[in-house]
């Protein structure tokens, strides 16, 4: 059966979903909804219509699962509950502290409409959360570590761009290799923020701008940079466009735990992602969970789910027999 | 609610389960069943009785989940279907090619008895299988790699011990670091058996035995060593007991895949285990899935399940609310 996918919001993430649909034979893109003027949104897929989000309910019957590609700060807290009563929906809500509240709002809407909703799908939250959960279930006595990068942090890049005299910027978060190795050794180190990650900034300054002042403003910026060892490189716009165009990211979730009658045996579980494109990888996770949402809906389930509630069998376009035969 | 655990078979794995029970507050060991003379089986836990397996049905009501700790060659194909009608059961059946047949036999028995059975629980099959499945769901276009080690292979150690003039032996399987790095680079190499792993053997020879002949017999042994670069070290029994007493193991599951409109972006998903004790880690996985089996049984499910069918939420001794709040 083909799963008809709708995309709400056509930015990096929406485009990633559009690409992911092409790699999954059992999915098909049917509609893209936008808050912009639909006439001005050019998508990659021939024959698929772009509609204003104001008309979304008219196209309810053309969509099996709606993938909501918005920001976590203001878009998703409003949009996901709004559409969860009329569509099976997926989002990638990533404000960890507000997940319980978002879950409650989405759950109420989805239950009222008899639909399935999945929130916080992606890699963190998402695959990293899953790996934390599996590792904690297997090794109840232990310690969790999460490292991010090497990858582009959009929020930190934006913060640099707001500094007077900065034309453009790209910030990389980088795990400290010696800290990662200490964790992998099983020694369970206590690590400060500064010991876990460094930050590297590539900055395009306006002509005549005071670079020393810009660098000082960056490295002392509270919350963003003050707690880290930060390196600043001034480069040209051409260099930035040529060498820093991609949106790579990744990271590691590591659990270090013990077993044995005297807790004498150490075990390390490590899950590591190395991603050329953060939004395209997230989109690929979203499509897999769209498949799961559709199946759960067809089985009569409703309400809000997370990655914790979904058996992996629901994510794959493969029969249970073939999975057992080829993957177990 | 406390989950009452029974262990059938008290070897390395059974002892590992016994230790794991102590690390999981919601589980309690109630019975150990053995094929040996129960009077001669000394266990680590005070106040728990050891019974002959012949009396197992008499103790049916004392056990919520029976963990069957037998070998995959002959024990489990007979034992798991035999007990699946009377107990919720878990096994670590690891003969990949025979999983469909084992599944069918266990499923029929479990359904007849209205019980839940889980087969092939451990790390491979088990956690490695899960990670292959997740990675394939996320990156449908890609290539899977599995590396094992550095770790002790019991089967290969046994094969060496059968050689004339060998008193004792320990064999380590070691992944070839350059092959792992090639996979991590995203280049999707085609790797032969010899390119992926080497084998290192520590051998205790009888006094006066022809070491050159023993070494030759090892490195040319079909199936076990002939296809690998194998190193043989002759050591004393004292050295073997001192330096090679542990049962470490581990390995990596890596998927290298692509996304993007022109498949231009590469992604690497890596799951890596580094284990001081192979049987204790396997036991820890078994206990987590025993928890899941008990919950699924209480929800009215029956039949044979695998790791593919179990949401991670069933594995953790934690409420759904706390999981979302603390781990998502």
XYZ file of C-alpha atoms in Angstrom, chain A residues 19-20 22-24 44 96 99-100 103 119-120 124-141 144 184 258-261 263-278 280-281 284-285 288-289 291 304 306-316 320-321 323-328, chain B residues 19-20 22-24 44 96 99-100 103 119-120 124-141 144 184 258-261 263-278 280-281 284-285 288-289 291 304 306-316 320-321 323-328:
158
model
C 14.039 13.714 -1.294
C 13.477 10.918 1.260
C 11.928 9.184 -3.503
C 14.059 6.645 -1.657
C 11.064 4.872 -0.097
C 11.688 19.431 -6.845
C 13.712 18.904 25.388
C 8.315 17.876 25.532
C 5.846 16.888 28.316
C 3.017 15.783 24.244
C 6.459 14.098 18.158
C 10.188 14.695 18.604
C 18.256 14.184 18.976
C 15.552 13.860 20.128
C 14.918 10.671 18.213
C 17.610 8.108 17.481
C 19.800 9.415 20.315
C 16.858 9.151 22.734
C 16.190 5.586 21.606
C 19.796 4.641 22.157
C 19.839 6.227 25.597
C 16.736 4.184 26.447
C 18.047 0.857 25.116
C 21.413 1.359 26.822
C 19.773 2.245 30.158
C 17.502 -0.793 29.924
C 20.478 -3.105 29.352
C 22.908 -1.485 31.787
C 20.848 -0.069 34.678
C 24.032 0.827 36.585
C 25.306 8.423 29.968
C 35.297 4.952 25.934
C 29.010 -2.383 34.843
C 27.808 -5.941 35.447
C 28.878 -8.878 37.576
C 28.495 -10.048 41.121
C 30.263 -4.931 39.383
C 33.700 -5.964 38.128
C 32.978 -6.011 34.378
C 32.765 -2.846 32.295
C 30.726 -2.402 29.149
C 30.589 0.454 26.663
C 27.612 0.953 24.332
C 28.236 3.615 21.698
C 25.910 4.950 19.009
C 27.565 7.326 16.569
C 26.221 9.388 13.677
C 28.353 11.094 11.029
C 26.042 13.071 8.776
C 26.773 15.075 5.635
C 23.351 16.736 5.884
C 21.611 17.251 9.194
C 18.243 15.268 5.144
C 19.082 12.704 7.817
C 14.872 10.256 6.539
C 13.990 9.460 10.143
C 10.398 5.979 8.549
C 8.176 7.104 11.440
C 5.301 4.655 7.865
C 0.449 10.899 20.640
C 7.155 8.919 20.551
C 10.034 6.799 19.293
C 9.835 4.908 22.593
C 6.431 3.467 21.641
C 7.243 2.136 18.184
C 8.653 -1.360 17.524
C 11.292 -1.208 14.788
C 9.214 -3.646 12.704
C 6.801 -0.742 12.011
C 9.574 1.370 10.481
C 10.672 -0.954 7.723
C 8.100 -9.669 9.505
C 9.239 -12.961 7.930
C 13.086 -9.167 8.695
C 13.604 -12.271 10.829
C 15.263 -14.123 7.956
C 17.554 -11.337 6.750
C 18.204 -9.007 9.672
C 17.884 -10.962 12.914
C 23.848 -11.229 38.537
C 21.638 -9.091 36.258
C 20.391 -8.039 41.301
C 20.789 -4.883 39.201
C 17.092 -4.686 38.305
C 25.361 -17.163 44.159
C 20.962 -17.174 12.179
C 15.750 -18.664 13.076
C 12.625 -18.987 10.842
C 10.402 -19.091 15.409
C 13.799 -15.783 20.818
C 17.253 -14.682 19.666
C 24.019 -10.649 17.851
C 21.291 -11.609 17.248
C 19.666 -8.937 19.367
C 21.037 -5.428 19.696
C 23.022 -5.752 16.460
C 19.874 -6.935 14.642
C 17.903 -3.985 16.020
C 20.544 -1.557 14.863
C 20.666 -3.109 11.400
C 16.873 -2.709 11.227
C 16.791 0.912 12.425
C 19.646 1.889 10.122
C 17.994 0.227 7.121
C 14.696 1.944 7.886
C 16.383 5.360 7.996
C 18.788 4.877 5.105
C 17.077 2.586 2.582
C 19.912 3.113 0.100
C 25.621 -2.842 6.016
C 33.583 4.882 8.278
C 23.168 8.261 1.001
C 20.418 10.879 0.786
C 19.675 13.901 -1.385
C 18.147 14.580 -4.745
C 22.309 10.876 -3.581
C 25.088 13.395 -2.922
C 25.130 13.277 0.889
C 26.719 10.446 2.827
C 25.716 9.282 6.280
C 27.313 6.771 8.628
C 25.360 5.110 11.442
C 27.568 3.126 13.800
C 26.630 1.019 16.805
C 29.567 -0.273 18.790
C 29.851 -2.581 21.784
C 32.973 -3.054 23.918
C 32.234 -5.761 26.475
C 34.343 -7.101 29.325
C 32.043 -10.096 29.654
C 30.137 -11.488 26.703
C 27.045 -11.028 31.376
C 26.136 -8.484 28.716
C 21.598 -8.110 30.847
C 19.804 -7.938 27.503
C 15.401 -6.361 29.890
C 13.423 -8.464 27.408
C 10.503 -7.417 31.558
C 6.651 -15.708 19.623
C 11.664 -10.950 18.576
C 13.482 -7.717 19.377
C 11.851 -6.254 16.251
C 8.405 -6.436 17.882
C 9.156 -4.727 21.187
C 8.977 -0.944 21.731
C 11.854 0.204 23.912
C 9.334 1.548 26.450
C 8.639 -2.084 27.442
C 12.283 -2.684 28.338
C 12.725 0.004 30.958
C 6.282 6.599 30.054
C 6.107 10.116 31.537
C 11.006 8.401 29.908
C 9.707 11.330 27.860
C 10.854 13.820 30.440
C 14.313 12.411 31.089
C 15.397 10.487 28.021
C 13.659 11.939 24.960
